[in-house]
Amino acid sequence: MWEIHFQYSALASIVASIFNGFDGTENAMNILLVYAHPEPRSLNGALRDFSVRHLEQAGHAVQVSDLYAMRWKAALDADDDTAHGAGERFRAAEDSLRAFERGTQRSDIGHEQEKLLWADAVILQFPLWWFSMPAILKGWVDRVYACGFAYGVGEHSDTHWGDRYGEGTLAGKRAMLVVTAGGWEPHYGPRGINGPIGDILFPIQHGILFYPGFEVLPPHVAYRTGRIDEAGFARACDALGQRLDGLFTDRPIPFRRQNAGDYRIPQLDLREDLAPGASGFGIHLDPRPA
């Protein structure tokens, strides 16, 4: 699953040719691309550059959080609260909430939260390493998704269990994963040895994105990344460009909303009359027409 690096400079002419004659400024939106790959000359780096240019050519405003270039601090710890007392016990959720409410978060956390609030759509781009995102991106989530910001919000009652899973701070925004994988597409198919790609990405798409309110689009996955030549790169850009063009129009994954009546509260399990006898990730998808 490790991505083989290649020189982007050899493909620059391909990227440029894709944009010739392309211009658009209607329906301009704000887009945050959170990028996690250590090598700028990799396929991921080339696809990141393509995405930025494609979106900007369409008239959108784009910010990139390049986590490796930023030397992002991945570990959530007591140092994330600038007012944390020496020798004081660290409690992740409680300290996160206190720092968020008092304005004593480290500045890097606050800056990323501001980007999320600014954005109309967020793209998380990363290589699939050991069936998940790189640790630096998980650390971005751990620290930026502070208590009081991304979780621990909303009332808790007999009918409403917090603002989450379809509600929350980031509701009304869209999100999409752009993922590269070294394996073949059938390896991640319904009967593939690696497991279905939707199952592998479920904790990210449902847990990290849908939980704080995002409408989550189906992921864009590029397979066999170590075998992509110049012609394959052009095809990869074309496919990615189509997904970027549909960022605000494509139908999101129909995850069930927590507080819309499908789940018992406070048990938060699916009602027995919905998907009876079934279990697993699929029961959290609503088969009813949107």
PDB file of C-alpha atoms in Angstrom:
ATOM      1  CA  MET A   1       0.000   0.000   0.000  1.00  0.00           C
ATOM      2  CA  TRP A   2       2.964   2.301   0.024  1.00  0.00           C
ATOM      3  CA  GLU A   3       3.001   4.858  -2.720  1.00  0.00           C
ATOM      4  CA  ILE A   4       6.014   4.920  -5.023  1.00  0.00           C
ATOM      5  CA  HIS A   5       7.325   8.461  -5.542  1.00  0.00           C
ATOM      6  CA  PHE A   6       7.991   9.954  -8.916  1.00  0.00           C
ATOM      7  CA  GLN A   7       9.167  13.267 -10.251  1.00  0.00           C
ATOM      8  CA  TYR A   8       6.333  15.706 -10.765  1.00  0.00           C
ATOM      9  CA  SER A   9       8.390  17.932 -13.048  1.00  0.00           C
ATOM     10  CA  ALA A  10       8.127  15.388 -15.854  1.00  0.00           C
ATOM     11  CA  LEU A  11       4.356  15.717 -15.720  1.00  0.00           C
ATOM     12  CA  ALA A  12       4.036  19.478 -15.428  1.00  0.00           C
ATOM     13  CA  SER A  13       3.246  19.870 -19.114  1.00  0.00           C
ATOM     14  CA  ILE A  14       0.380  17.415 -18.779  1.00  0.00           C
ATOM     15  CA  VAL A  15      -1.128  19.368 -15.909  1.00  0.00           C
ATOM     16  CA  ALA A  16      -0.782  22.640 -17.799  1.00  0.00           C
ATOM     17  CA  SER A  17      -2.432  21.225 -20.903  1.00  0.00           C
ATOM     18  CA  ILE A  18      -5.448  20.097 -18.909  1.00  0.00           C
ATOM     19  CA  PHE A  19      -6.150  23.711 -17.918  1.00  0.00           C
ATOM     20  CA  ASN A  20      -5.756  25.324 -21.330  1.00  0.00           C
ATOM     21  CA  GLY A  21      -8.907  27.198 -22.161  1.00  0.00           C
ATOM     22  CA  PHE A  22     -10.560  26.442 -18.811  1.00  0.00           C
ATOM     23  CA  ASP A  23     -11.987  29.335 -16.852  1.00  0.00           C
ATOM     24  CA  GLY A  24     -14.974  29.783 -14.578  1.00  0.00           C
ATOM     25  CA  THR A  25     -15.941  32.162 -11.814  1.00  0.00           C
ATOM     26  CA  GLU A  26     -19.605  31.325 -11.111  1.00  0.00           C
ATOM     27  CA  ASN A  27     -20.640  30.031  -7.699  1.00  0.00           C
ATOM     28  CA  ALA A  28     -17.247  30.642  -6.124  1.00  0.00           C
ATOM     29  CA  MET A  29     -16.791  28.823  -2.819  1.00  0.00           C
ATOM     30  CA  ASN A  30     -14.151  28.444  -0.111  1.00  0.00           C
ATOM     31  CA  ILE A  31     -12.309  25.135  -0.067  1.00  0.00           C
ATOM     32  CA  LEU A  32      -9.810  23.798   2.474  1.00  0.00           C
ATOM     33  CA  LEU A  33      -7.496  21.012   1.331  1.00  0.00           C
ATOM     34  CA  VAL A  34      -5.818  19.201   4.223  1.00  0.00           C
ATOM     35  CA  TYR A  35      -2.882  17.350   2.699  1.00  0.00           C
ATOM     36  CA  ALA A  36      -0.799  14.634   4.343  1.00  0.00           C
ATOM     37  CA  HIS A  37       2.168  13.331   2.354  1.00  0.00           C
ATOM     38  CA  PRO A  38       5.857  13.918   3.124  1.00  0.00           C
ATOM     39  CA  GLU A  39       7.115  14.055  -0.470  1.00  0.00           C
ATOM     40  CA  PRO A  40       6.061  16.998  -2.690  1.00  0.00           C
ATOM     41  CA  ARG A  41       7.339  15.173  -5.805  1.00  0.00           C
ATOM     42  CA  SER A  42       5.050  12.195  -5.207  1.00  0.00           C
ATOM     43  CA  LEU A  43       1.852  11.363  -7.047  1.00  0.00           C
ATOM     44  CA  ASN A  44       0.004  12.850  -4.098  1.00  0.00           C
ATOM     45  CA  GLY A  45       1.936  16.077  -4.504  1.00  0.00           C
ATOM     46  CA  ALA A  46       1.081  16.223  -8.199  1.00  0.00           C
ATOM     47  CA  LEU A  47      -2.605  15.561  -7.545  1.00  0.00           C
ATOM     48  CA  ARG A  48      -2.641  18.224  -4.822  1.00  0.00           C
ATOM     49  CA  ASP A  49      -1.202  20.791  -7.227  1.00  0.00           C
ATOM     50  CA  PHE A  50      -3.707  19.752  -9.874  1.00  0.00           C
ATOM     51  CA  SER A  51      -6.606  20.126  -7.442  1.00  0.00           C
ATOM     52  CA  VAL A  52      -5.557  23.600  -6.323  1.00  0.00           C
ATOM     53  CA  ARG A  53      -5.161  24.833  -9.895  1.00  0.00           C
ATOM     54  CA  HIS A  54      -8.403  23.213 -11.040  1.00  0.00           C
ATOM     55  CA  LEU A  55     -10.422  24.705  -8.211  1.00  0.00           C
ATOM     56  CA  GLU A  56      -8.857  28.139  -8.547  1.00  0.00           C
ATOM     57  CA  GLN A  57      -9.476  28.100 -12.295  1.00  0.00           C
ATOM     58  CA  ALA A  58     -13.137  27.482 -11.449  1.00  0.00           C
ATOM     59  CA  GLY A  59     -13.098  30.668  -9.359  1.00  0.00           C
ATOM     60  CA  HIS A  60     -12.959  29.062  -5.920  1.00  0.00           C
ATOM     61  CA  ALA A  61     -10.777  30.277  -3.056  1.00  0.00           C
ATOM     62  CA  VAL A  62      -8.460  27.515  -1.838  1.00  0.00           C
ATOM     63  CA  GLN A  63      -6.374  27.140   1.304  1.00  0.00           C
ATOM     64  CA  VAL A  64      -3.991  24.208   1.763  1.00  0.00           C
ATOM     65  CA  SER A  65      -2.893  22.816   5.102  1.00  0.00           C
ATOM     66  CA  ASP A  66       0.233  20.879   4.090  1.00  0.00           C
ATOM     67  CA  LEU A  67       0.814  19.066   7.356  1.00  0.00           C
ATOM     68  CA  TYR A  68       4.339  17.796   6.706  1.00  0.00           C
ATOM     69  CA  ALA A  69       5.490  21.160   5.360  1.00  0.00           C
ATOM     70  CA  MET A  70       3.913  22.814   8.404  1.00  0.00           C
ATOM     71  CA  ARG A  71       5.733  20.339  10.682  1.00  0.00           C
ATOM     72  CA  TRP A  72       2.401  19.783  12.327  1.00  0.00           C
ATOM     73  CA  LYS A  73       2.507  18.625  15.938  1.00  0.00           C
ATOM     74  CA  ALA A  74       0.544  15.387  15.849  1.00  0.00           C
ATOM     75  CA  ALA A  75       0.394  14.509  19.553  1.00  0.00           C
ATOM     76  CA  LEU A  76      -2.526  15.721  21.650  1.00  0.00           C
ATOM     77  CA  ASP A  77      -1.162  16.545  25.092  1.00  0.00           C
ATOM     78  CA  ALA A  78      -1.111  19.078  27.918  1.00  0.00           C
ATOM     79  CA  ASP A  79       0.962  21.518  25.874  1.00  0.00           C
ATOM     80  CA  ASP A  80      -2.071  22.207  23.681  1.00  0.00           C
ATOM     81  CA  ASP A  81      -3.457  24.390  26.482  1.00  0.00           C
ATOM     82  CA  THR A  82      -1.131  27.320  27.037  1.00  0.00           C
ATOM     83  CA  ALA A  83      -2.630  27.806  30.506  1.00  0.00           C
ATOM     84  CA  HIS A  84      -2.118  24.207  31.664  1.00  0.00           C
ATOM     85  CA  GLY A  85      -0.496  24.218  35.071  1.00  0.00           C
ATOM     86  CA  ALA A  86       2.831  22.525  35.700  1.00  0.00           C
ATOM     87  CA  GLY A  87       2.252  19.116  37.252  1.00  0.00           C
ATOM     88  CA  GLU A  88      -1.493  19.312  36.659  1.00  0.00           C
ATOM     89  CA  ARG A  89      -3.105  16.061  35.523  1.00  0.00           C
ATOM     90  CA  PHE A  90      -3.903  15.992  31.798  1.00  0.00           C
ATOM     91  CA  ARG A  91      -7.483  15.075  30.908  1.00  0.00           C
ATOM     92  CA  ALA A  92      -7.941  15.095  27.146  1.00  0.00           C
ATOM     93  CA  ALA A  93     -11.606  16.084  26.774  1.00  0.00           C
ATOM     94  CA  GLU A  94     -11.849  18.339  29.820  1.00  0.00           C
ATOM     95  CA  ASP A  95      -8.624  20.207  29.054  1.00  0.00           C
ATOM     96  CA  SER A  96      -9.568  20.562  25.406  1.00  0.00           C
ATOM     97  CA  LEU A  97     -12.913  22.125  26.320  1.00  0.00           C
ATOM     98  CA  ARG A  98     -11.345  24.452  28.867  1.00  0.00           C
ATOM     99  CA  ALA A  99      -8.722  25.682  26.419  1.00  0.00           C
ATOM    100  CA  PHE A 100     -11.328  26.169  23.684  1.00  0.00           C
ATOM    101  CA  GLU A 101     -13.707  28.106  25.905  1.00  0.00           C
ATOM    102  CA  ARG A 102     -11.002  30.244  27.530  1.00  0.00           C
ATOM    103  CA  GLY A 103      -9.122  30.958  24.322  1.00  0.00           C
ATOM    104  CA  THR A 104      -5.943  29.321  25.595  1.00  0.00           C
ATOM    105  CA  GLN A 105      -5.495  26.785  22.803  1.00  0.00           C
ATOM    106  CA  ARG A 106      -2.158  26.737  21.015  1.00  0.00           C
ATOM    107  CA  SER A 107      -2.298  29.095  18.052  1.00  0.00           C
ATOM    108  CA  ASP A 108      -1.829  26.337  15.470  1.00  0.00           C
ATOM    109  CA  ILE A 109      -5.041  24.671  16.650  1.00  0.00           C
ATOM    110  CA  GLY A 110      -7.005  27.912  16.490  1.00  0.00           C
ATOM    111  CA  HIS A 111      -5.744  28.705  12.991  1.00  0.00           C
ATOM    112  CA  GLU A 112      -6.935  25.340  11.656  1.00  0.00           C
ATOM    113  CA  GLN A 113     -10.326  25.767  13.325  1.00  0.00           C
ATOM    114  CA  GLU A 114     -10.645  29.155  11.633  1.00  0.00           C
ATOM    115  CA  LYS A 115      -9.935  27.507   8.274  1.00  0.00           C
ATOM    116  CA  LEU A 116     -12.660  24.934   8.911  1.00  0.00           C
ATOM    117  CA  LEU A 117     -15.174  27.652   9.753  1.00  0.00           C
ATOM    118  CA  TRP A 118     -14.118  29.585   6.636  1.00  0.00           C
ATOM    119  CA  ALA A 119     -14.486  26.630   4.298  1.00  0.00           C
ATOM    120  CA  ASP A 120     -17.620  25.621   2.427  1.00  0.00           C
ATOM    121  CA  ALA A 121     -15.992  22.295   1.626  1.00  0.00           C
ATOM    122  CA  VAL A 122     -13.059  20.339   3.033  1.00  0.00           C
ATOM    123  CA  ILE A 123     -10.925  17.801   1.192  1.00  0.00           C
ATOM    124  CA  LEU A 124      -8.742  15.393   3.142  1.00  0.00           C
ATOM    125  CA  GLN A 125      -6.038  14.028   0.836  1.00  0.00           C
ATOM    126  CA  PHE A 126      -3.719  11.230   1.919  1.00  0.00           C
ATOM    127  CA  PRO A 127      -2.135   7.917   0.936  1.00  0.00           C
ATOM    128  CA  LEU A 128      -3.722   4.821   2.444  1.00  0.00           C
ATOM    129  CA  TRP A 129      -1.033   3.582   4.819  1.00  0.00           C
ATOM    130  CA  TRP A 130      -1.829   0.430   6.763  1.00  0.00           C
ATOM    131  CA  PHE A 131      -5.542   0.736   6.084  1.00  0.00           C
ATOM    132  CA  SER A 132      -5.869   4.266   7.434  1.00  0.00           C
ATOM    133  CA  MET A 133      -4.650   7.846   7.208  1.00  0.00           C
ATOM    134  CA  PRO A 134      -1.056   8.824   8.055  1.00  0.00           C
ATOM    135  CA  ALA A 135      -0.508   9.488  11.751  1.00  0.00           C
ATOM    136  CA  ILE A 136       0.114  13.194  11.147  1.00  0.00           C
ATOM    137  CA  LEU A 137      -3.392  13.608   9.722  1.00  0.00           C
ATOM    138  CA  LYS A 138      -4.949  11.683  12.599  1.00  0.00           C
ATOM    139  CA  GLY A 139      -3.055  14.041  14.893  1.00  0.00           C
ATOM    140  CA  TRP A 140      -4.555  17.006  13.048  1.00  0.00           C
ATOM    141  CA  VAL A 141      -8.006  15.617  13.794  1.00  0.00           C
ATOM    142  CA  ASP A 142      -7.158  14.848  17.424  1.00  0.00           C
ATOM    143  CA  ARG A 143      -6.019  18.388  18.115  1.00  0.00           C
ATOM    144  CA  VAL A 144      -8.197  20.554  15.843  1.00  0.00           C
ATOM    145  CA  TYR A 145     -11.427  18.728  16.637  1.00  0.00           C
ATOM    146  CA  ALA A 146     -11.486  20.191  20.134  1.00  0.00           C
ATOM    147  CA  CYS A 147     -14.184  19.557  22.692  1.00  0.00           C
ATOM    148  CA  GLY A 148     -16.697  22.373  22.361  1.00  0.00           C
ATOM    149  CA  PHE A 149     -15.781  22.787  18.706  1.00  0.00           C
ATOM    150  CA  ALA A 150     -16.261  19.437  16.947  1.00  0.00           C
ATOM    151  CA  TYR A 151     -17.714  17.383  19.781  1.00  0.00           C
ATOM    152  CA  GLY A 152     -19.375  17.978  23.121  1.00  0.00           C
ATOM    153  CA  VAL A 153     -21.837  20.446  21.581  1.00  0.00           C
ATOM    154  CA  GLY A 154     -25.620  20.633  21.760  1.00  0.00           C
ATOM    155  CA  GLU A 155     -28.179  19.593  24.337  1.00  0.00           C
ATOM    156  CA  HIS A 156     -28.443  16.082  25.738  1.00  0.00           C
ATOM    157  CA  SER A 157     -32.022  15.060  26.520  1.00  0.00           C
ATOM    158  CA  ASP A 158     -34.488  12.203  26.013  1.00  0.00           C
ATOM    159  CA  THR A 159     -35.005  13.248  22.389  1.00  0.00           C
ATOM    160  CA  HIS A 160     -31.708  14.847  21.362  1.00  0.00           C
ATOM    161  CA  TRP A 161     -28.259  13.450  22.179  1.00  0.00           C
ATOM    162  CA  GLY A 162     -25.929  16.282  21.311  1.00  0.00           C
ATOM    163  CA  ASP A 163     -25.366  17.934  17.943  1.00  0.00           C
ATOM    164  CA  ARG A 164     -23.565  15.198  16.041  1.00  0.00           C
ATOM    165  CA  TYR A 165     -23.902  12.712  13.175  1.00  0.00           C
ATOM    166  CA  GLY A 166     -25.472  15.137  10.735  1.00  0.00           C
ATOM    167  CA  GLU A 167     -25.566  18.122  13.059  1.00  0.00           C
ATOM    168  CA  GLY A 168     -22.899  20.179  14.759  1.00  0.00           C
ATOM    169  CA  THR A 169     -20.413  22.973  14.230  1.00  0.00           C
ATOM    170  CA  LEU A 170     -19.585  21.932  10.670  1.00  0.00           C
ATOM    171  CA  ALA A 171     -23.142  21.273   9.477  1.00  0.00           C
ATOM    172  CA  GLY A 172     -23.930  22.767   6.087  1.00  0.00           C
ATOM    173  CA  LYS A 173     -20.430  22.125   4.787  1.00  0.00           C
ATOM    174  CA  ARG A 174     -19.284  19.362   2.458  1.00  0.00           C
ATOM    175  CA  ALA A 175     -16.315  17.017   2.734  1.00  0.00           C
ATOM    176  CA  MET A 176     -14.595  14.483   0.506  1.00  0.00           C
ATOM    177  CA  LEU A 177     -11.637  12.136   0.807  1.00  0.00           C
ATOM    178  CA  VAL A 178      -9.019  11.946  -1.931  1.00  0.00           C
ATOM    179  CA  VAL A 179      -7.090   8.745  -1.298  1.00  0.00           C
ATOM    180  CA  THR A 180      -4.274   6.938  -3.086  1.00  0.00           C
ATOM    181  CA  ALA A 181      -3.710   3.214  -2.665  1.00  0.00           C
ATOM    182  CA  GLY A 182      -0.971   0.967  -3.969  1.00  0.00           C
ATOM    183  CA  GLY A 183      -3.223  -2.057  -4.388  1.00  0.00           C
ATOM    184  CA  TRP A 184      -5.479  -2.926  -7.288  1.00  0.00           C
ATOM    185  CA  GLU A 185      -9.100  -1.775  -7.209  1.00  0.00           C
ATOM    186  CA  PRO A 186     -10.427  -5.379  -6.896  1.00  0.00           C
ATOM    187  CA  HIS A 187      -8.299  -5.793  -3.766  1.00  0.00           C
ATOM    188  CA  TYR A 188     -10.688  -3.282  -2.155  1.00  0.00           C
ATOM    189  CA  GLY A 189     -13.877  -4.593  -3.775  1.00  0.00           C
ATOM    190  CA  PRO A 190     -16.837  -6.338  -2.118  1.00  0.00           C
ATOM    191  CA  ARG A 191     -14.933  -9.657  -2.080  1.00  0.00           C
ATOM    192  CA  GLY A 192     -11.406  -8.267  -2.064  1.00  0.00           C
ATOM    193  CA  ILE A 193      -8.794  -9.500   0.389  1.00  0.00           C
ATOM    194  CA  ASN A 194      -8.280  -6.010   1.860  1.00  0.00           C
ATOM    195  CA  GLY A 195     -11.973  -5.501   2.522  1.00  0.00           C
ATOM    196  CA  PRO A 196     -14.361  -3.086   0.785  1.00  0.00           C
ATOM    197  CA  ILE A 197     -12.926   0.403   0.530  1.00  0.00           C
ATOM    198  CA  GLY A 198     -16.160   1.809   1.970  1.00  0.00           C
ATOM    199  CA  ASP A 199     -15.703  -0.272   5.108  1.00  0.00           C
ATOM    200  CA  ILE A 200     -12.052   0.724   5.452  1.00  0.00           C
ATOM    201  CA  LEU A 201     -12.922   4.414   5.176  1.00  0.00           C
ATOM    202  CA  PHE A 202     -16.121   4.244   7.277  1.00  0.00           C
ATOM    203  CA  PRO A 203     -14.429   5.379  10.524  1.00  0.00           C
ATOM    204  CA  ILE A 204     -13.107   8.441   8.697  1.00  0.00           C
ATOM    205  CA  GLN A 205     -16.157   9.300   6.637  1.00  0.00           C
ATOM    206  CA  HIS A 206     -18.818   8.534   9.236  1.00  0.00           C
ATOM    207  CA  GLY A 207     -16.833   9.118  12.414  1.00  0.00           C
ATOM    208  CA  ILE A 208     -14.517  12.016  11.580  1.00  0.00           C
ATOM    209  CA  LEU A 209     -16.540  13.845   8.921  1.00  0.00           C
ATOM    210  CA  PHE A 210     -20.237  13.086   9.421  1.00  0.00           C
ATOM    211  CA  TYR A 211     -19.987  13.253  13.229  1.00  0.00           C
ATOM    212  CA  PRO A 212     -19.361  17.048  13.407  1.00  0.00           C
ATOM    213  CA  GLY A 213     -21.947  17.736  10.700  1.00  0.00           C
ATOM    214  CA  PHE A 214     -20.329  17.485   7.261  1.00  0.00           C
ATOM    215  CA  GLU A 215     -22.269  16.209   4.271  1.00  0.00           C
ATOM    216  CA  VAL A 216     -19.838  13.540   3.088  1.00  0.00           C
ATOM    217  CA  LEU A 217     -19.355  12.786  -0.583  1.00  0.00           C
ATOM    218  CA  PRO A 218     -18.272   9.359  -1.808  1.00  0.00           C
ATOM    219  CA  PRO A 219     -14.470   9.117  -1.707  1.00  0.00           C
ATOM    220  CA  HIS A 220     -12.234   9.543  -4.713  1.00  0.00           C
ATOM    221  CA  VAL A 221      -9.670   6.727  -4.693  1.00  0.00           C
ATOM    222  CA  ALA A 222      -6.750   6.247  -7.085  1.00  0.00           C
ATOM    223  CA  TYR A 223      -5.464   2.668  -7.189  1.00  0.00           C
ATOM    224  CA  ARG A 224      -2.159   1.069  -8.248  1.00  0.00           C
ATOM    225  CA  THR A 225      -0.381   4.343  -7.677  1.00  0.00           C
ATOM    226  CA  GLY A 226       3.071   2.846  -8.136  1.00  0.00           C
ATOM    227  CA  ARG A 227       2.197   1.909 -11.722  1.00  0.00           C
ATOM    228  CA  ILE A 228       0.905   5.230 -13.024  1.00  0.00           C
ATOM    229  CA  ASP A 229       2.741   6.530 -16.095  1.00  0.00           C
ATOM    230  CA  GLU A 230       2.208   9.859 -17.875  1.00  0.00           C
ATOM    231  CA  ALA A 231      -0.892   8.630 -19.713  1.00  0.00           C
ATOM    232  CA  GLY A 232      -2.246   7.209 -16.488  1.00  0.00           C
ATOM    233  CA  PHE A 233      -1.575  10.481 -14.702  1.00  0.00           C
ATOM    234  CA  ALA A 234      -3.573  12.382 -17.306  1.00  0.00           C
ATOM    235  CA  ARG A 235      -6.469   9.981 -16.775  1.00  0.00           C
ATOM    236  CA  ALA A 236      -6.117  10.339 -13.011  1.00  0.00           C
ATOM    237  CA  CYS A 237      -6.324  14.129 -13.284  1.00  0.00           C
ATOM    238  CA  ASP A 238      -9.355  13.912 -15.535  1.00  0.00           C
ATOM    239  CA  ALA A 239     -11.157  11.636 -13.070  1.00  0.00           C
ATOM    240  CA  LEU A 240     -10.234  13.839 -10.115  1.00  0.00           C
ATOM    241  CA  GLY A 241     -11.291  16.963 -11.989  1.00  0.00           C
ATOM    242  CA  GLN A 242     -14.745  15.526 -12.540  1.00  0.00           C
ATOM    243  CA  ARG A 243     -15.114  14.844  -8.825  1.00  0.00           C
ATOM    244  CA  LEU A 244     -13.942  18.351  -7.952  1.00  0.00           C
ATOM    245  CA  ASP A 245     -16.487  19.795 -10.372  1.00  0.00           C
ATOM    246  CA  GLY A 246     -19.220  17.939  -8.484  1.00  0.00           C
ATOM    247  CA  LEU A 247     -18.032  18.977  -5.033  1.00  0.00           C
ATOM    248  CA  PHE A 248     -21.162  21.069  -4.432  1.00  0.00           C
ATOM    249  CA  THR A 249     -23.639  19.187  -6.606  1.00  0.00           C
ATOM    250  CA  ASP A 250     -22.980  15.447  -6.225  1.00  0.00           C
ATOM    251  CA  ARG A 251     -25.229  13.510  -3.855  1.00  0.00           C
ATOM    252  CA  PRO A 252     -23.600  12.842  -0.484  1.00  0.00           C
ATOM    253  CA  ILE A 253     -23.434   9.448   1.185  1.00  0.00           C
ATOM    254  CA  PRO A 254     -26.911   8.970   2.749  1.00  0.00           C
ATOM    255  CA  PHE A 255     -25.814   8.441   6.336  1.00  0.00           C
ATOM    256  CA  ARG A 256     -28.674   8.308   8.817  1.00  0.00           C
ATOM    257  CA  ARG A 257     -28.911  11.370  11.067  1.00  0.00           C
ATOM    258  CA  GLN A 258     -28.647  10.542  14.749  1.00  0.00           C
ATOM    259  CA  ASN A 259     -31.452  12.798  15.993  1.00  0.00           C
ATOM    260  CA  ALA A 260     -33.900  12.314  13.107  1.00  0.00           C
ATOM    261  CA  GLY A 261     -35.764   9.395  14.667  1.00  0.00           C
ATOM    262  CA  ASP A 262     -33.926   6.347  13.312  1.00  0.00           C
ATOM    263  CA  TYR A 263     -32.001   5.715  16.535  1.00  0.00           C
ATOM    264  CA  ARG A 264     -33.233   5.126  20.060  1.00  0.00           C
ATOM    265  CA  ILE A 265     -32.078   7.770  22.518  1.00  0.00           C
ATOM    266  CA  PRO A 266     -30.073   7.487  24.700  1.00  0.00           C
ATOM    267  CA  GLN A 267     -29.098   3.956  23.577  1.00  0.00           C
ATOM    268  CA  LEU A 268     -28.163   5.273  20.109  1.00  0.00           C
ATOM    269  CA  ASP A 269     -28.845   1.939  18.427  1.00  0.00           C
ATOM    270  CA  LEU A 270     -30.886   1.648  15.253  1.00  0.00           C
ATOM    271  CA  ARG A 271     -34.589   0.971  15.740  1.00  0.00           C
ATOM    272  CA  GLU A 272     -35.441  -2.708  15.362  1.00  0.00           C
ATOM    273  CA  ASP A 273     -37.946  -2.041  12.559  1.00  0.00           C
ATOM    274  CA  LEU A 274     -35.196  -0.505  10.400  1.00  0.00           C
ATOM    275  CA  ALA A 275     -32.930  -2.976   8.574  1.00  0.00           C
ATOM    276  CA  PRO A 276     -34.314  -5.838  10.725  1.00  0.00           C
ATOM    277  CA  GLY A 277     -31.870  -8.679  11.304  1.00  0.00           C
ATOM    278  CA  ALA A 278     -28.979  -6.767   9.757  1.00  0.00           C
ATOM    279  CA  SER A 279     -25.863  -5.352  11.368  1.00  0.00           C
ATOM    280  CA  GLY A 280     -22.592  -3.735  10.343  1.00  0.00           C
ATOM    281  CA  PHE A 281     -21.715  -0.456   8.711  1.00  0.00           C
ATOM    282  CA  GLY A 282     -24.391  -0.724   6.032  1.00  0.00           C
ATOM    283  CA  ILE A 283     -27.302  -0.294   8.408  1.00  0.00           C
ATOM    284  CA  HIS A 284     -26.244   3.311   8.974  1.00  0.00           C
ATOM    285  CA  LEU A 285     -27.033   4.152   5.358  1.00  0.00           C
ATOM    286  CA  ASP A 286     -30.582   5.368   4.702  1.00  0.00           C
ATOM    287  CA  PRO A 287     -32.086   3.528   1.704  1.00  0.00           C
ATOM    288  CA  ARG A 288     -34.987   5.974   1.452  1.00  0.00           C
ATOM    289  CA  PRO A 289     -34.896   8.494  -1.406  1.00  0.00           C
ATOM    290  CA  ALA A 290     -33.323  11.837  -0.481  1.00  0.00           C
TER     291      ALA A 290
END
